[in-house]
Amino acid sequence: MQHRIFSGVQPTGNIHIGNYLGAFRNWARLQDDYDTIYCIVDLHAMTVDYDPVALEKARVDTAKILLALGVDPDRSLLYTQSQVPGHAELAWILGTMTPMGVLGRMTQFKEKTAAGVASNLGLYSYPVLMAADILLYRADLVPVGDDQRQHIEVTRDLAERFNNRFGDVFPIPEAYVPETSARVMSLTDPTAKMSKSDPQMKSRISLLDEPDMIRKRIRSAVTDSDPQVRYDTAAKPGISNLLEIMSACTGEPIESLVDEYASGGYGTFKDAVADVVIAEIAPVRERFEALENGDVREVLRVGGVRANEMAGTYQSEVLRAVGVGAF
Ligand code: AMP
Ligand code: TRP
């Protein structure tokens, strides 16, 4: 069976090299071989405090970044979650079969609330909406970074629970996580993951950063005082992170990078990392700048109409199975 790929991104700005190497680069690559659906999850973005005007703009900017990095509307379905009411409807149905304890144990929920984000029902049930996103289109492969594995587990459990109770409706989806760079770490604290919401700009490399800025950020990345380039995530998390980034950008195994840079000192190594990162992402910024907002909005409009049609057909099967829906 041809795999159906689904993945989502929150329209929250600051898309960084962790997002790119962990997830979005695979989005573009997978289009050649699979049936691909990519969604800008604006309803998810409403679970934390937000500004409606900024959200509207971020939806278009996020689509622009995805198009710039190679998501191709002729080969993939690209749209925003709120264009398709089926997401919220299926989330409600799945919510009726989700034990509260499962949601309370989610790392993302615990981290957000511990960081002082005001708790609300949407933030709590976030993984249920995510499960609905995936299952709505019967996707079976979900390209994401390491931090989303737990949510995919919930999705799998819900699919199984539903199928056991109402018949075989959903395939059981799997996470598709890259071997290196599934968890790119912060440049200022290499023990924490690189994050869109870190208030320190220096902690990340945005996909839209200029080459000079990228070099500056990599040069100032926190490392250690032993000058040997070596892969050891416990003793040398900063250098190991840069090695992973470099390996992900060049395709060269970490061991051969270590051989090459072991004794040249951190300065030379960091400059080499900057060179490959710039070569990898500079074209994304150039293509981003060439895209017109009006054209991007049209891509989303058309994608939303198509997604809604597809979802409608699938969703009727769910409604019938659970005993509700149109007469
Ligand atoms: P988000 O930033 O939460 O919208 O995530 C978008 C995608 O990027 C998801 O698939 C995440 O798993 C992935 N991702 C986010 N942060 C990182 C990171 N630091 N390293 C690798 N992948 C990441
Ligand atoms: N929760 C994901 C993140 O924060 C975004 C997301 C929402 C998603 N729905 C999805 C990812 C469905 C994959 C599939 O990155």
mmCIF file of C-alpha atoms in Angstrom, residues 76-284:
data_model
loop_
_atom_site.group_PDB
_atom_site.id
_atom_site.type_symbol
_atom_site.label_atom_id
_atom_site.label_comp_id
_atom_site.label_asym_id
_atom_site.label_seq_id
_atom_site.Cartn_x
_atom_site.Cartn_y
_atom_site.Cartn_z
ATOM 1 C CA SER A 76 1.547 17.805 -1.710
ATOM 2 C CA LEU A 77 -1.632 19.025 -0.162
ATOM 3 C CA LEU A 78 -0.778 22.205 1.796
ATOM 4 C CA TYR A 79 -3.467 24.007 3.813
ATOM 5 C CA THR A 80 -4.349 25.352 7.256
ATOM 6 C CA GLN A 81 -6.173 23.304 9.885
ATOM 7 C CA SER A 82 -9.012 25.801 10.415
ATOM 8 C CA GLN A 83 -10.070 25.454 6.766
ATOM 9 C CA VAL A 84 -11.263 21.919 7.502
ATOM 10 C CA PRO A 85 -13.893 21.595 10.264
ATOM 11 C CA GLY A 86 -13.377 17.826 10.313
ATOM 12 C CA HIS A 87 -10.254 18.235 12.464
ATOM 13 C CA ALA A 88 -12.180 19.714 15.382
ATOM 14 C CA GLU A 89 -15.099 17.316 14.941
ATOM 15 C CA LEU A 90 -12.916 14.220 14.990
ATOM 16 C CA ALA A 91 -10.989 15.640 17.958
ATOM 17 C CA TRP A 92 -14.259 15.792 19.887
ATOM 18 C CA ILE A 93 -15.068 12.182 19.084
ATOM 19 C CA LEU A 94 -11.564 10.966 20.000
ATOM 20 C CA GLY A 95 -11.713 13.095 23.148
ATOM 21 C CA THR A 96 -14.605 11.016 24.393
ATOM 22 C CA MET A 97 -12.269 8.013 24.408
ATOM 23 C CA THR A 98 -9.178 9.679 25.886
ATOM 24 C CA PRO A 99 -8.455 8.992 29.556
ATOM 25 C CA MET A 100 -7.614 12.226 31.395
ATOM 26 C CA GLY A 101 -4.557 10.638 33.035
ATOM 27 C CA VAL A 102 -2.886 10.140 29.658
ATOM 28 C CA LEU A 103 -3.091 13.841 28.870
ATOM 29 C CA GLY A 104 -1.801 14.895 32.280
ATOM 30 C CA ARG A 105 1.336 12.812 31.687
ATOM 31 C CA MET A 106 2.322 14.520 28.428
ATOM 32 C CA THR A 107 5.811 16.052 28.610
ATOM 33 C CA GLN A 108 4.871 19.019 26.417
ATOM 34 C CA PHE A 109 1.890 19.850 28.627
ATOM 35 C CA LYS A 110 3.926 19.485 31.800
ATOM 36 C CA GLU A 111 6.786 21.602 30.437
ATOM 37 C CA LYS A 112 4.484 24.354 29.223
ATOM 38 C CA THR A 113 2.505 24.587 32.437
ATOM 39 C CA ALA A 114 5.705 24.395 34.524
ATOM 40 C CA ALA A 115 7.046 27.308 32.448
ATOM 41 C CA GLY A 116 4.017 29.355 33.515
ATOM 42 C CA VAL A 117 1.807 29.015 30.413
ATOM 43 C CA ALA A 118 -1.795 29.401 31.584
ATOM 44 C CA SER A 119 -3.414 25.989 31.504
ATOM 45 C CA ASN A 120 -6.627 25.643 29.507
ATOM 46 C CA LEU A 121 -8.707 22.826 28.084
ATOM 47 C CA GLY A 122 -7.198 23.262 24.599
ATOM 48 C CA LEU A 123 -3.626 23.029 25.866
ATOM 49 C CA TYR A 124 -4.545 19.917 27.825
ATOM 50 C CA SER A 125 -6.300 18.174 24.947
ATOM 51 C CA TYR A 126 -3.717 19.312 22.359
ATOM 52 C CA PRO A 127 -2.608 15.712 21.612
ATOM 53 C CA VAL A 128 -6.203 14.677 20.870
ATOM 54 C CA LEU A 129 -6.490 17.347 18.175
ATOM 55 C CA MET A 130 -3.133 16.182 16.841
ATOM 56 C CA ALA A 131 -4.383 12.583 16.718
ATOM 57 C CA ALA A 132 -7.458 13.817 14.846
ATOM 58 C CA ASP A 133 -5.240 15.654 12.320
ATOM 59 C CA ILE A 134 -3.427 12.453 11.483
ATOM 60 C CA LEU A 135 -6.328 10.006 11.613
ATOM 61 C CA LEU A 136 -8.731 12.258 9.691
ATOM 62 C CA TYR A 137 -6.788 11.447 6.505
ATOM 63 C CA ARG A 138 -5.944 7.856 7.492
ATOM 64 C CA ALA A 139 -2.229 8.726 7.425
ATOM 65 C CA ASP A 140 0.176 5.980 8.413
ATOM 66 C CA LEU A 141 3.521 7.816 8.518
ATOM 67 C CA VAL A 142 4.177 11.064 10.400
ATOM 68 C CA PRO A 143 7.502 12.886 9.872
ATOM 69 C CA VAL A 144 8.302 14.744 13.111
ATOM 70 C CA GLY A 145 11.183 15.515 15.443
ATOM 71 C CA ASP A 146 11.889 13.461 18.519
ATOM 72 C CA ASP A 147 9.803 15.682 20.846
ATOM 73 C CA GLN A 148 6.570 14.573 19.140
ATOM 74 C CA ARG A 149 7.037 10.827 19.636
ATOM 75 C CA GLN A 150 4.897 10.802 22.758
ATOM 76 C CA HIS A 151 2.012 12.444 20.897
ATOM 77 C CA ILE A 152 2.266 9.859 18.132
ATOM 78 C CA GLU A 153 2.009 7.134 20.786
ATOM 79 C CA VAL A 154 -1.257 8.687 21.982
ATOM 80 C CA THR A 155 -2.467 8.779 18.386
ATOM 81 C CA ARG A 156 -1.688 5.086 17.965
ATOM 82 C CA ASP A 157 -3.494 4.204 21.194
ATOM 83 C CA LEU A 158 -6.553 6.181 20.165
ATOM 84 C CA ALA A 159 -6.625 4.573 16.722
ATOM 85 C CA GLU A 160 -6.483 1.115 18.305
ATOM 86 C CA ARG A 161 -9.098 1.969 20.882
ATOM 87 C CA PHE A 162 -11.421 3.286 18.174
ATOM 88 C CA ASN A 163 -10.883 0.286 15.902
ATOM 89 C CA ASN A 164 -11.523 -2.185 18.738
ATOM 90 C CA ARG A 165 -14.745 -0.518 19.650
ATOM 91 C CA PHE A 166 -16.171 0.542 16.252
ATOM 92 C CA GLY A 167 -14.463 -1.588 13.607
ATOM 93 C CA ASP A 168 -11.342 -1.220 11.522
ATOM 94 C CA VAL A 169 -11.437 2.402 10.454
ATOM 95 C CA PHE A 170 -7.958 3.807 11.120
ATOM 96 C CA PRO A 171 -4.494 2.590 10.105
ATOM 97 C CA ILE A 172 -2.084 2.680 13.073
ATOM 98 C CA PRO A 173 0.350 5.490 12.235
ATOM 99 C CA GLU A 174 4.075 5.524 12.865
ATOM 100 C CA ALA A 175 6.473 8.358 13.590
ATOM 101 C CA TYR A 176 9.141 8.980 10.977
ATOM 102 C CA VAL A 177 12.083 10.482 12.838
ATOM 103 C CA PRO A 178 15.526 11.160 11.305
ATOM 104 C CA GLU A 179 18.553 9.299 12.686
ATOM 105 C CA THR A 180 20.668 12.377 13.312
ATOM 106 C CA SER A 181 19.288 15.804 14.142
ATOM 107 C CA ALA A 182 15.934 14.592 15.486
ATOM 108 C CA ARG A 183 16.686 16.803 18.456
ATOM 109 C CA VAL A 184 18.786 19.836 17.654
ATOM 110 C CA MET A 185 19.855 21.551 20.859
ATOM 111 C CA SER A 186 19.898 25.217 21.845
ATOM 112 C CA LEU A 187 23.087 27.114 20.989
ATOM 113 C CA THR A 188 23.076 28.874 24.359
ATOM 114 C CA ASP A 189 22.160 25.835 26.469
ATOM 115 C CA PRO A 190 23.062 22.615 24.657
ATOM 116 C CA THR A 191 21.237 20.532 27.241
ATOM 117 C CA ALA A 192 17.854 21.985 26.165
ATOM 118 C CA LYS A 193 16.287 21.567 22.728
ATOM 119 C CA MET A 194 16.355 24.457 20.292
ATOM 120 C CA SER A 195 12.960 26.069 20.581
ATOM 121 C CA LYS A 196 10.847 28.648 18.766
ATOM 122 C CA SER A 197 9.724 30.122 22.042
ATOM 123 C CA ASP A 198 13.132 30.599 23.709
ATOM 124 C CA PRO A 199 13.310 34.362 24.474
ATOM 125 C CA GLN A 200 17.040 34.279 23.680
ATOM 126 C CA MET A 201 17.434 34.830 19.934
ATOM 127 C CA LYS A 202 21.042 33.627 20.188
ATOM 128 C CA SER A 203 19.793 30.152 21.103
ATOM 129 C CA ARG A 204 18.658 29.347 17.567
ATOM 130 C CA ILE A 205 19.376 29.811 13.887
ATOM 131 C CA SER A 206 16.268 30.937 12.097
ATOM 132 C CA LEU A 207 15.780 29.704 8.542
ATOM 133 C CA LEU A 208 15.529 33.353 7.518
ATOM 134 C CA ASP A 209 18.742 34.542 9.185
ATOM 135 C CA GLU A 210 21.331 36.250 6.981
ATOM 136 C CA PRO A 211 24.654 34.413 6.481
ATOM 137 C CA ASP A 212 26.560 36.852 8.737
ATOM 138 C CA MET A 213 24.097 36.299 11.531
ATOM 139 C CA ILE A 214 24.337 32.511 11.152
ATOM 140 C CA ARG A 215 28.104 32.662 11.429
ATOM 141 C CA LYS A 216 27.914 34.902 14.495
ATOM 142 C CA ARG A 217 25.457 32.592 16.228
ATOM 143 C CA ILE A 218 27.542 29.491 15.561
ATOM 144 C CA ARG A 219 30.754 31.199 16.642
ATOM 145 C CA SER A 220 29.139 32.206 19.911
ATOM 146 C CA ALA A 221 27.513 28.779 20.518
ATOM 147 C CA VAL A 222 28.197 27.574 24.048
ATOM 148 C CA THR A 223 30.837 24.832 24.091
ATOM 149 C CA ASP A 224 33.376 23.658 26.686
ATOM 150 C CA SER A 225 36.976 24.521 27.479
ATOM 151 C CA ASP A 226 38.668 21.305 26.337
ATOM 152 C CA PRO A 227 39.636 22.145 22.733
ATOM 153 C CA GLN A 228 39.233 18.665 21.249
ATOM 154 C CA VAL A 229 36.396 18.088 18.790
ATOM 155 C CA ARG A 230 34.835 14.838 19.901
ATOM 156 C CA TYR A 231 31.287 13.382 19.976
ATOM 157 C CA ASP A 232 30.202 12.941 23.583
ATOM 158 C CA THR A 233 26.729 14.242 24.376
ATOM 159 C CA ALA A 234 27.215 14.021 28.144
ATOM 160 C CA ALA A 235 30.655 15.639 28.474
ATOM 161 C CA LYS A 236 30.548 17.843 25.373
ATOM 162 C CA PRO A 237 26.911 18.612 24.542
ATOM 163 C CA GLY A 238 27.691 21.843 22.644
ATOM 164 C CA ILE A 239 30.286 20.325 20.320
ATOM 165 C CA SER A 240 28.198 17.177 19.857
ATOM 166 C CA ASN A 241 25.244 19.322 18.808
ATOM 167 C CA LEU A 242 27.362 21.152 16.226
ATOM 168 C CA LEU A 243 28.669 17.808 14.954
ATOM 169 C CA GLU A 244 25.110 16.572 14.538
ATOM 170 C CA ILE A 245 24.083 19.711 12.703
ATOM 171 C CA MET A 246 27.091 19.448 10.415
ATOM 172 C CA SER A 247 26.520 15.778 9.761
ATOM 173 C CA ALA A 248 22.845 16.380 8.971
ATOM 174 C CA CYS A 249 23.728 19.173 6.530
ATOM 175 C CA THR A 250 26.556 17.368 4.725
ATOM 176 C CA GLY A 251 25.437 13.752 4.968
ATOM 177 C CA GLU A 252 28.895 12.864 6.302
ATOM 178 C CA PRO A 253 28.974 10.492 9.268
ATOM 179 C CA ILE A 254 29.907 12.067 12.600
ATOM 180 C CA GLU A 255 33.011 9.842 12.915
ATOM 181 C CA SER A 256 34.567 11.177 9.733
ATOM 182 C CA LEU A 257 33.855 14.768 10.795
ATOM 183 C CA VAL A 258 35.571 14.040 14.100
ATOM 184 C CA ASP A 259 38.597 12.652 12.231
ATOM 185 C CA GLU A 260 38.743 15.746 10.112
ATOM 186 C CA TYR A 261 38.325 18.383 12.839
ATOM 187 C CA ALA A 262 39.571 16.641 15.994
ATOM 188 C CA SER A 263 42.684 18.706 16.541
ATOM 189 C CA GLY A 264 42.158 21.876 14.534
ATOM 190 C CA GLY A 265 40.618 23.812 17.431
ATOM 191 C CA TYR A 266 37.065 25.029 17.982
ATOM 192 C CA GLY A 267 37.441 28.193 15.895
ATOM 193 C CA THR A 268 38.181 26.316 12.682
ATOM 194 C CA PHE A 269 35.494 23.743 13.400
ATOM 195 C CA LYS A 270 32.823 26.348 14.112
ATOM 196 C CA ASP A 271 33.630 28.213 10.917
ATOM 197 C CA ALA A 272 33.310 24.997 8.953
ATOM 198 C CA VAL A 273 29.925 24.330 10.597
ATOM 199 C CA ALA A 274 28.826 27.865 9.702
ATOM 200 C CA ASP A 275 29.846 27.317 6.069
ATOM 201 C CA VAL A 276 27.738 24.194 5.651
ATOM 202 C CA VAL A 277 24.731 25.627 7.483
ATOM 203 C CA ILE A 278 24.835 28.763 5.327
ATOM 204 C CA ALA A 279 25.110 26.673 2.159
ATOM 205 C CA GLU A 280 22.146 24.568 3.280
ATOM 206 C CA ILE A 281 19.713 27.301 4.265
ATOM 207 C CA ALA A 282 20.655 30.445 2.323
ATOM 208 C CA PRO A 283 18.629 29.239 -0.699
ATOM 209 C CA VAL A 284 15.549 28.906 1.541
#
